[in-house]
Short mmCIF file of C-alpha atoms and ligand atoms in Angstrom, two decimals:
data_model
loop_
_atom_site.label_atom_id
_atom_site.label_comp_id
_atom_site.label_asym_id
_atom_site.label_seq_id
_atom_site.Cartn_x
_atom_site.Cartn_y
_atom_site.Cartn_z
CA UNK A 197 0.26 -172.33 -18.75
CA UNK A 198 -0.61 -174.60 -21.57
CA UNK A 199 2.05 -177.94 -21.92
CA UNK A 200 3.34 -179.38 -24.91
CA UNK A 201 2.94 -183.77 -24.07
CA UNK A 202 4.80 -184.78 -27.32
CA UNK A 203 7.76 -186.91 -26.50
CA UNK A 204 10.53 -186.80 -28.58
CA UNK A 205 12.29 -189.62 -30.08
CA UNK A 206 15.56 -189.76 -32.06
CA UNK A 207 14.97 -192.73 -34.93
CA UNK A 208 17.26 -194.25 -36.83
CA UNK A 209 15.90 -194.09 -40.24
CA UNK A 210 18.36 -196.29 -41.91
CA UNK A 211 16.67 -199.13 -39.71
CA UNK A 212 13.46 -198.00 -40.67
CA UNK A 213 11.47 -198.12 -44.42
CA UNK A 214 9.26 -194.77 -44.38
CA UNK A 215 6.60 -194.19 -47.30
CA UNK A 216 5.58 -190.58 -48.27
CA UNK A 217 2.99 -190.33 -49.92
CA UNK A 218 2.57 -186.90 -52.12
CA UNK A 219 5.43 -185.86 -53.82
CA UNK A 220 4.53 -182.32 -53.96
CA UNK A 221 6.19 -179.12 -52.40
CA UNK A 222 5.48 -180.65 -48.81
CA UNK A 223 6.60 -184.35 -49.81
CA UNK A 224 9.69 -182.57 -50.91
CA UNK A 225 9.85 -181.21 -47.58
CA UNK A 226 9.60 -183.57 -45.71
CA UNK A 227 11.98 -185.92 -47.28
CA UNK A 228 14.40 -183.32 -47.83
CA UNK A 229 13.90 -182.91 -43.97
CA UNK A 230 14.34 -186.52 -43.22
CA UNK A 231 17.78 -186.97 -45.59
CA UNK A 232 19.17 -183.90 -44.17
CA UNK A 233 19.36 -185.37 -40.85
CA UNK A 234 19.83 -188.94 -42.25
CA UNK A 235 21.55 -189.29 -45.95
CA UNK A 236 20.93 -193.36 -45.23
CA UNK A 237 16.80 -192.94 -44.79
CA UNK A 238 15.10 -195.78 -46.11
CA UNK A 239 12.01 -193.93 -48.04
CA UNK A 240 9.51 -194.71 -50.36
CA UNK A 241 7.80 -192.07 -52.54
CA UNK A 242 4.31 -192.95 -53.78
CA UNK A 243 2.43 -190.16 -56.51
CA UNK A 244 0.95 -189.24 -59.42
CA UNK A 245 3.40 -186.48 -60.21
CA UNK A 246 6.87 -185.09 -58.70
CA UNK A 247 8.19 -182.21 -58.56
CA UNK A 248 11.15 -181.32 -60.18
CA UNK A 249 13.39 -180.85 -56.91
CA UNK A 250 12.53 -183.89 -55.67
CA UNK A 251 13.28 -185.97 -58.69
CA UNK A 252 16.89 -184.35 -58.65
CA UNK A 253 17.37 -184.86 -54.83
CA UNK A 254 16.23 -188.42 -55.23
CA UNK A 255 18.79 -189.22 -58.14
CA UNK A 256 21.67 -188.19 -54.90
CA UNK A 257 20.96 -191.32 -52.75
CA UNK A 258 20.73 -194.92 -53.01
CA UNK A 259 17.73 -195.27 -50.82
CA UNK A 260 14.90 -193.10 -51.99
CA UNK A 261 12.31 -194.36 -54.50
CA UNK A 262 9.89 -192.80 -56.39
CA UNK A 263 7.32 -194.96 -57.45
CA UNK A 264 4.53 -192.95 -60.27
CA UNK A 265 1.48 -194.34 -59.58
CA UNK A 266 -1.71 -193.66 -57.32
CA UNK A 267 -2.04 -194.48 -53.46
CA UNK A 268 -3.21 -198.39 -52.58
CA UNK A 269 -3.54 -199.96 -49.67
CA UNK A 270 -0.48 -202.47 -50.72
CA UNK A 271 2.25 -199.31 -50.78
CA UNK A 272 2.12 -199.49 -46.81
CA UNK A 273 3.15 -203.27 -46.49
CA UNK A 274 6.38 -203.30 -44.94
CA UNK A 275 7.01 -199.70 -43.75
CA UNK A 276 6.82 -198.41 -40.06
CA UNK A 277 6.76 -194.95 -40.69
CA UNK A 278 4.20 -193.03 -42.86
CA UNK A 279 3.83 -189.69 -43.80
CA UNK A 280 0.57 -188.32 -45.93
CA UNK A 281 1.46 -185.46 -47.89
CA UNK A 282 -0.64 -185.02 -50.97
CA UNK A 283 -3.50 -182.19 -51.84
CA UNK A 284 -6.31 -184.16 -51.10
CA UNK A 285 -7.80 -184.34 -47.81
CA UNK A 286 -10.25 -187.22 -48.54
CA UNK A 287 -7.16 -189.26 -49.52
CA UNK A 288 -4.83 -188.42 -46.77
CA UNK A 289 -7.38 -189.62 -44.41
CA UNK A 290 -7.60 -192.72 -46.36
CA UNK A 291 -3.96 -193.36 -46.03
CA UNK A 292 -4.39 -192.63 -41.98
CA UNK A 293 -7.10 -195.03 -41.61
CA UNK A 294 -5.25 -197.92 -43.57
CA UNK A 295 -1.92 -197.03 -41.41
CA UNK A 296 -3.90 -197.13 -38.40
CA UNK A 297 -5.35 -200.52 -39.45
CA UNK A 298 -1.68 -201.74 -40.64
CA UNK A 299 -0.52 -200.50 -36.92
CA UNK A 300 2.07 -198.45 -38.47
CA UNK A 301 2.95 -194.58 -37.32
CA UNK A 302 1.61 -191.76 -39.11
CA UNK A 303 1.80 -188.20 -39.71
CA UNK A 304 -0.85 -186.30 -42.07
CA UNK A 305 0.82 -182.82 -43.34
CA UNK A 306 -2.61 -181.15 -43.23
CA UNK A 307 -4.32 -182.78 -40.32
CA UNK A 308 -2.10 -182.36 -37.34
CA UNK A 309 -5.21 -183.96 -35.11
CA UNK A 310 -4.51 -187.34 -36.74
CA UNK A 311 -0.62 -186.84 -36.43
CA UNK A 312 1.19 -189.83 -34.47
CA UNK A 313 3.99 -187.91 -34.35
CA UNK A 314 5.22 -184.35 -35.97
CA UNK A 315 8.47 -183.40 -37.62
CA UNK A 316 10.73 -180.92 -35.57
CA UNK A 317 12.97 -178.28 -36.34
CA UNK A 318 16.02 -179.42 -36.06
CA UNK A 319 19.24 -177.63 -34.78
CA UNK A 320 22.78 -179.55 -35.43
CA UNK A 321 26.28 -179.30 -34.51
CA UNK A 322 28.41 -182.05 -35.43
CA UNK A 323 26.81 -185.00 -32.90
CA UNK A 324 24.98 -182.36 -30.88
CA UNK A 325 21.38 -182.34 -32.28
CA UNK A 326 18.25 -180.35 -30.96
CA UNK A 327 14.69 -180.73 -31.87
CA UNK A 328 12.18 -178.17 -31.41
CA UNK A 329 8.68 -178.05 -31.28
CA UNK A 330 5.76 -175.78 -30.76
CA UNK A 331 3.43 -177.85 -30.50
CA UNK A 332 1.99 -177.55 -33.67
CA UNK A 333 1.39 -173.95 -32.86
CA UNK A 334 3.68 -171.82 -35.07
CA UNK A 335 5.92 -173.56 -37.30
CA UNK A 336 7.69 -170.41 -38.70
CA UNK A 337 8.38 -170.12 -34.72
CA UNK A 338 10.06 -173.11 -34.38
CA UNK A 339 11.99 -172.42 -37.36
CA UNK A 340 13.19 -168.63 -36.35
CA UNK A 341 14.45 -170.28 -32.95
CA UNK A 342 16.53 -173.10 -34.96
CA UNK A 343 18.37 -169.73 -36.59
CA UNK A 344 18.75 -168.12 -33.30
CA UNK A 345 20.21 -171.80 -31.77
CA UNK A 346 21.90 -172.24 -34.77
CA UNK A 347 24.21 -169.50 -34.43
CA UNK A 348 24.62 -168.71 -30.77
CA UNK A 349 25.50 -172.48 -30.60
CA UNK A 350 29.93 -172.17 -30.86
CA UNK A 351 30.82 -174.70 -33.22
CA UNK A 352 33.32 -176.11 -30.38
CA UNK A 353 30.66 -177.71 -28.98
CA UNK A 354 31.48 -180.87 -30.80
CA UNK A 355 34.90 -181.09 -29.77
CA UNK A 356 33.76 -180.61 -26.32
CA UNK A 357 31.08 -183.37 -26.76
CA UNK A 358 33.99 -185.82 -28.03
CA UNK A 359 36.44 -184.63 -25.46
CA UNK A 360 33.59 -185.87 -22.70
CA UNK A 361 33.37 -189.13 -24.85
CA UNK A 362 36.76 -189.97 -24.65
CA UNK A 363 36.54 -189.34 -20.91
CA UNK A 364 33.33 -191.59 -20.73
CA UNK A 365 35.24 -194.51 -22.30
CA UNK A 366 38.22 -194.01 -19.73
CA UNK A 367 36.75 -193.70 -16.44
CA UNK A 368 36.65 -196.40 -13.65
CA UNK A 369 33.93 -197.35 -11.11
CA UNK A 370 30.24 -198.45 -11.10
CA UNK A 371 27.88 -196.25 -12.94
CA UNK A 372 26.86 -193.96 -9.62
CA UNK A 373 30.38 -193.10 -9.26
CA UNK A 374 30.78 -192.74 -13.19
CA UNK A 375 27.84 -190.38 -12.66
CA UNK A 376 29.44 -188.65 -10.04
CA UNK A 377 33.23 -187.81 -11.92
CA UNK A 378 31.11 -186.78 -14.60
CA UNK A 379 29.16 -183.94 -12.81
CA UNK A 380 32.73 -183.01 -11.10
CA UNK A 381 34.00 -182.20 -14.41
CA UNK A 382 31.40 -180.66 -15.88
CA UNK A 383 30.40 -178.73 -13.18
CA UNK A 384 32.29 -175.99 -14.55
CA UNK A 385 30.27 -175.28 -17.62
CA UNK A 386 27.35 -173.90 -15.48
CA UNK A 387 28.99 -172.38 -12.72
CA UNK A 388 28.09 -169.33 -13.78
CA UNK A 389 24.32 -169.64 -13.34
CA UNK A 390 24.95 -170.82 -9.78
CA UNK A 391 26.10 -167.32 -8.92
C1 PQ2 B 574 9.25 -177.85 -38.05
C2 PQ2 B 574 8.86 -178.24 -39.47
C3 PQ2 B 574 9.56 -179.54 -39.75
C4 PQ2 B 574 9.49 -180.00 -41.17
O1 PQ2 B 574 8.44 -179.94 -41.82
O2 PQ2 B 574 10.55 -180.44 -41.62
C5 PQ2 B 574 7.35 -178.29 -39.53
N1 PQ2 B 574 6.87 -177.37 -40.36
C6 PQ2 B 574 7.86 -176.61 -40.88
C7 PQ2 B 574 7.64 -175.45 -41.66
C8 PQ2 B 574 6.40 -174.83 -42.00
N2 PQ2 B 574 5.20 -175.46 -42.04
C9 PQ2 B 574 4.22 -174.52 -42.40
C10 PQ2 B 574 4.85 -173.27 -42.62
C11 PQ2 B 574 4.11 -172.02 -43.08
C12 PQ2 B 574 3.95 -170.99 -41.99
C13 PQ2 B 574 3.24 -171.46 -40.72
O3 PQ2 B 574 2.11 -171.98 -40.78
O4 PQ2 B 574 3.86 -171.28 -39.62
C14 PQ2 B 574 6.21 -173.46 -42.33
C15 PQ2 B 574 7.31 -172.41 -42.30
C16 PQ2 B 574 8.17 -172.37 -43.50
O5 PQ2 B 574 8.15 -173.27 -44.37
O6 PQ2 B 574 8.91 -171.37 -43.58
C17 PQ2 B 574 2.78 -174.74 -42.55
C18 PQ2 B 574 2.09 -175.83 -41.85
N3 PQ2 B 574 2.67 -176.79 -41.05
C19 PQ2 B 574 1.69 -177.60 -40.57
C20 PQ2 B 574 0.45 -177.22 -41.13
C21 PQ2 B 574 -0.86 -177.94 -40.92
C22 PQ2 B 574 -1.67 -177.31 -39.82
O7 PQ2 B 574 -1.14 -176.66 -38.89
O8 PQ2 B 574 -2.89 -177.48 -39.89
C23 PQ2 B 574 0.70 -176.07 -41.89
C24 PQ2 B 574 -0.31 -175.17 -42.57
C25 PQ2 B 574 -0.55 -175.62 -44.01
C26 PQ2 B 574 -1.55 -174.71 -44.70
O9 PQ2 B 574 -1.86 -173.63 -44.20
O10 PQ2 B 574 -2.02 -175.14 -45.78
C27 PQ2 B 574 1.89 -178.69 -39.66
C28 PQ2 B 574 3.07 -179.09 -39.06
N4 PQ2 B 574 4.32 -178.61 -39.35
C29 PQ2 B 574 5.23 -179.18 -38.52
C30 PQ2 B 574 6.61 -179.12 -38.68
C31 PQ2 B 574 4.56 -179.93 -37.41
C32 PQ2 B 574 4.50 -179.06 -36.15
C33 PQ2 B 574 5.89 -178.69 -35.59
C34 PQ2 B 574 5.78 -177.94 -34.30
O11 PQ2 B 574 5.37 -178.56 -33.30
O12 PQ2 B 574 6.16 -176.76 -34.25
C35 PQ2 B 574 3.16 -180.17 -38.02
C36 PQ2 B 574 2.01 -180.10 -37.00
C37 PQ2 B 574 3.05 -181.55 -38.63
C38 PQ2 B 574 4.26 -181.93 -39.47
O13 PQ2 B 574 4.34 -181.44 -40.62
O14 PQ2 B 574 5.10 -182.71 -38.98
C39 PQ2 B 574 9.20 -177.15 -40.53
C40 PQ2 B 574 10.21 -176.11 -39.98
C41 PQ2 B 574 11.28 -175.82 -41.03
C42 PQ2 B 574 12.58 -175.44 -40.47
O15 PQ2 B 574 12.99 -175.89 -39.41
O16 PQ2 B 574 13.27 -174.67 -41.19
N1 NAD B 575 2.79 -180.00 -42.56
C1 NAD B 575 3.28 -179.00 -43.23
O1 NAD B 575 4.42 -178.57 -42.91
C2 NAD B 575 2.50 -178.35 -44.35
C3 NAD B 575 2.92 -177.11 -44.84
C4 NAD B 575 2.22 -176.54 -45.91
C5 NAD B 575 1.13 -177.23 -46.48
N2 NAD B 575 0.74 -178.42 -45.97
C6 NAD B 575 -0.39 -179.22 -46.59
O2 NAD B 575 0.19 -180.28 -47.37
C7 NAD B 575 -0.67 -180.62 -48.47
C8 NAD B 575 0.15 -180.85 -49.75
O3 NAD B 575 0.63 -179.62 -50.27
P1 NAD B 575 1.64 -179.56 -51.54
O4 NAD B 575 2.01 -178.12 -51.69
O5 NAD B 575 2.73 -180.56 -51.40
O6 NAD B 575 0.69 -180.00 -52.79
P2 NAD B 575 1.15 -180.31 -54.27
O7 NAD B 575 -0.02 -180.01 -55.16
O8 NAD B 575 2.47 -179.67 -54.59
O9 NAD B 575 1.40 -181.91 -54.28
C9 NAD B 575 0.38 -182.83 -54.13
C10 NAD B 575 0.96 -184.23 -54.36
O10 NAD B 575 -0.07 -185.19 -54.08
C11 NAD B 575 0.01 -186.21 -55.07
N3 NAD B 575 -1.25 -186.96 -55.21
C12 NAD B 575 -2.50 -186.48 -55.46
N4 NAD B 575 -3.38 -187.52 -55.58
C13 NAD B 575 -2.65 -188.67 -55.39
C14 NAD B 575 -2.97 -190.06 -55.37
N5 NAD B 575 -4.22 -190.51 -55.59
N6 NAD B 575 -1.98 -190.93 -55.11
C15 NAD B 575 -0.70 -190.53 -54.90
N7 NAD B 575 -0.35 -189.22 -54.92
C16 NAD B 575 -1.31 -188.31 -55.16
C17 NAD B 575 0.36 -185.45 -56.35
O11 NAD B 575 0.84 -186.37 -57.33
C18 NAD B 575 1.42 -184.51 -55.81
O12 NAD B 575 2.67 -185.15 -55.80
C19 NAD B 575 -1.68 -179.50 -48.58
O13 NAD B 575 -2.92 -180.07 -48.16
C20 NAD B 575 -1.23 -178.43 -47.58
O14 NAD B 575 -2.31 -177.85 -46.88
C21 NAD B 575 1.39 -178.99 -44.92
#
């Protein structure tokens, strides 16, 4: 069977300064995307025109800009995180090749071959979080099995997670033996699947 090699990655994007640039239907995407998981982001919108949503949703928090103007080389000084969103290939593979000679990370909405990295679907529950992927495949798949996660998912889970946390912070020993009460406990949750 065929493997999907991305690694996934949890970033902080309040730590980080990420420039979109389009500020279309898919730049509104993707920001909405990135402030739904993180209302701190750090982002930087660069275009010639916004749509309307976006404006609005960019009014809501402190740390979005959108800056009216074309693309140049200069926009990408100081970010580490790009993505290339607008309707024109030539220029999305312009903004790739001056990330790539800036060193920082990229992801080009309509060229997944020149992605560094791709956005997930993203399934939450309180501090739980689960990112899916399809490997670029079928989008619309990994979206379908965020609603099936979503909902099958009890929304205890997060009491459970801070129940373990509290345990975590209370239990004595070296880290193998930490290890070791922790399986004990949990052991429980799966039993099931060992019958
Ligand atoms: C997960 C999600 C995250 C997000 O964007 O937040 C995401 N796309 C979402 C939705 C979505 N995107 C598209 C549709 C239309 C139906 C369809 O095509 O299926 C829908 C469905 C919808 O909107 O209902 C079209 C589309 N997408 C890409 C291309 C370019 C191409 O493939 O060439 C085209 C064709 C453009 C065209 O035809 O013009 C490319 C990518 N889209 C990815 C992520 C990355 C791979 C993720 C993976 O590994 O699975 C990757 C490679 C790069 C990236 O964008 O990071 C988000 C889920 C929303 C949710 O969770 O609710
Ligand atoms: N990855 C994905 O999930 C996904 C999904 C659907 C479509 N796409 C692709 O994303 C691309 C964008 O689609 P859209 O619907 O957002 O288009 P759109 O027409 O709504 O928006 C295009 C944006 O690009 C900006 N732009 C154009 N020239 C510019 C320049 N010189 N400098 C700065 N900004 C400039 C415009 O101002 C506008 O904000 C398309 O190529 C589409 O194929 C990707």
């Amino acid at each position: 069977m065929e493997e999907n090699h991305l690694f996934p990655v949890f970033f902080k994007l309040e730590q980080l300064h990420v420039l979109v640039v389009g500020g279309g239907n898919i730049g509104h995407e993707k920001v909405s995307a990135m402030l739904q998981n993180c209302p701190g982001a750090h982002i930087s919108v660069v275009a010639t025109r916004f749509n309307e949503e976006l404006e609005v949703m960019a009014k809501q928090y402190n740390d979005v800009e959108l800056i009216r103007k074309p693309f140049s080389c200069g926009d990408l000084f100081g970010k580490q995180l790009v993505i290339a969103a607008t309707n024109d290939k030539d220029l999305n593979y312009t903004v790739w090749e001056k990330a790539k000679a800036s060193k920082v990370l990229i992801n080009v909405a309509d060229t997944p071959a020149l992605c560094d990295f791709y956005l997930g679907s993203v399934v939450t529950k309180g501090n739980l979080k689960i990112a899916i992927s399809t490997n670029g495949k079928s989008p619309t798949m990994a979206k379908r099995i965020k609603q099936i996660l979503q909902e099958s998912i009890p929304d205890g889970v997060n009491e459970l997670l801070d129940n373990l946390h509290r345990l975590r912070d209370r239990l004595k020993g070296d880290f193998a033996a930490k290890v070791k009460q922790l399986n004990e406990i949990t052991a429980g949750l799966v039993e099931e699947d060992k019958k």
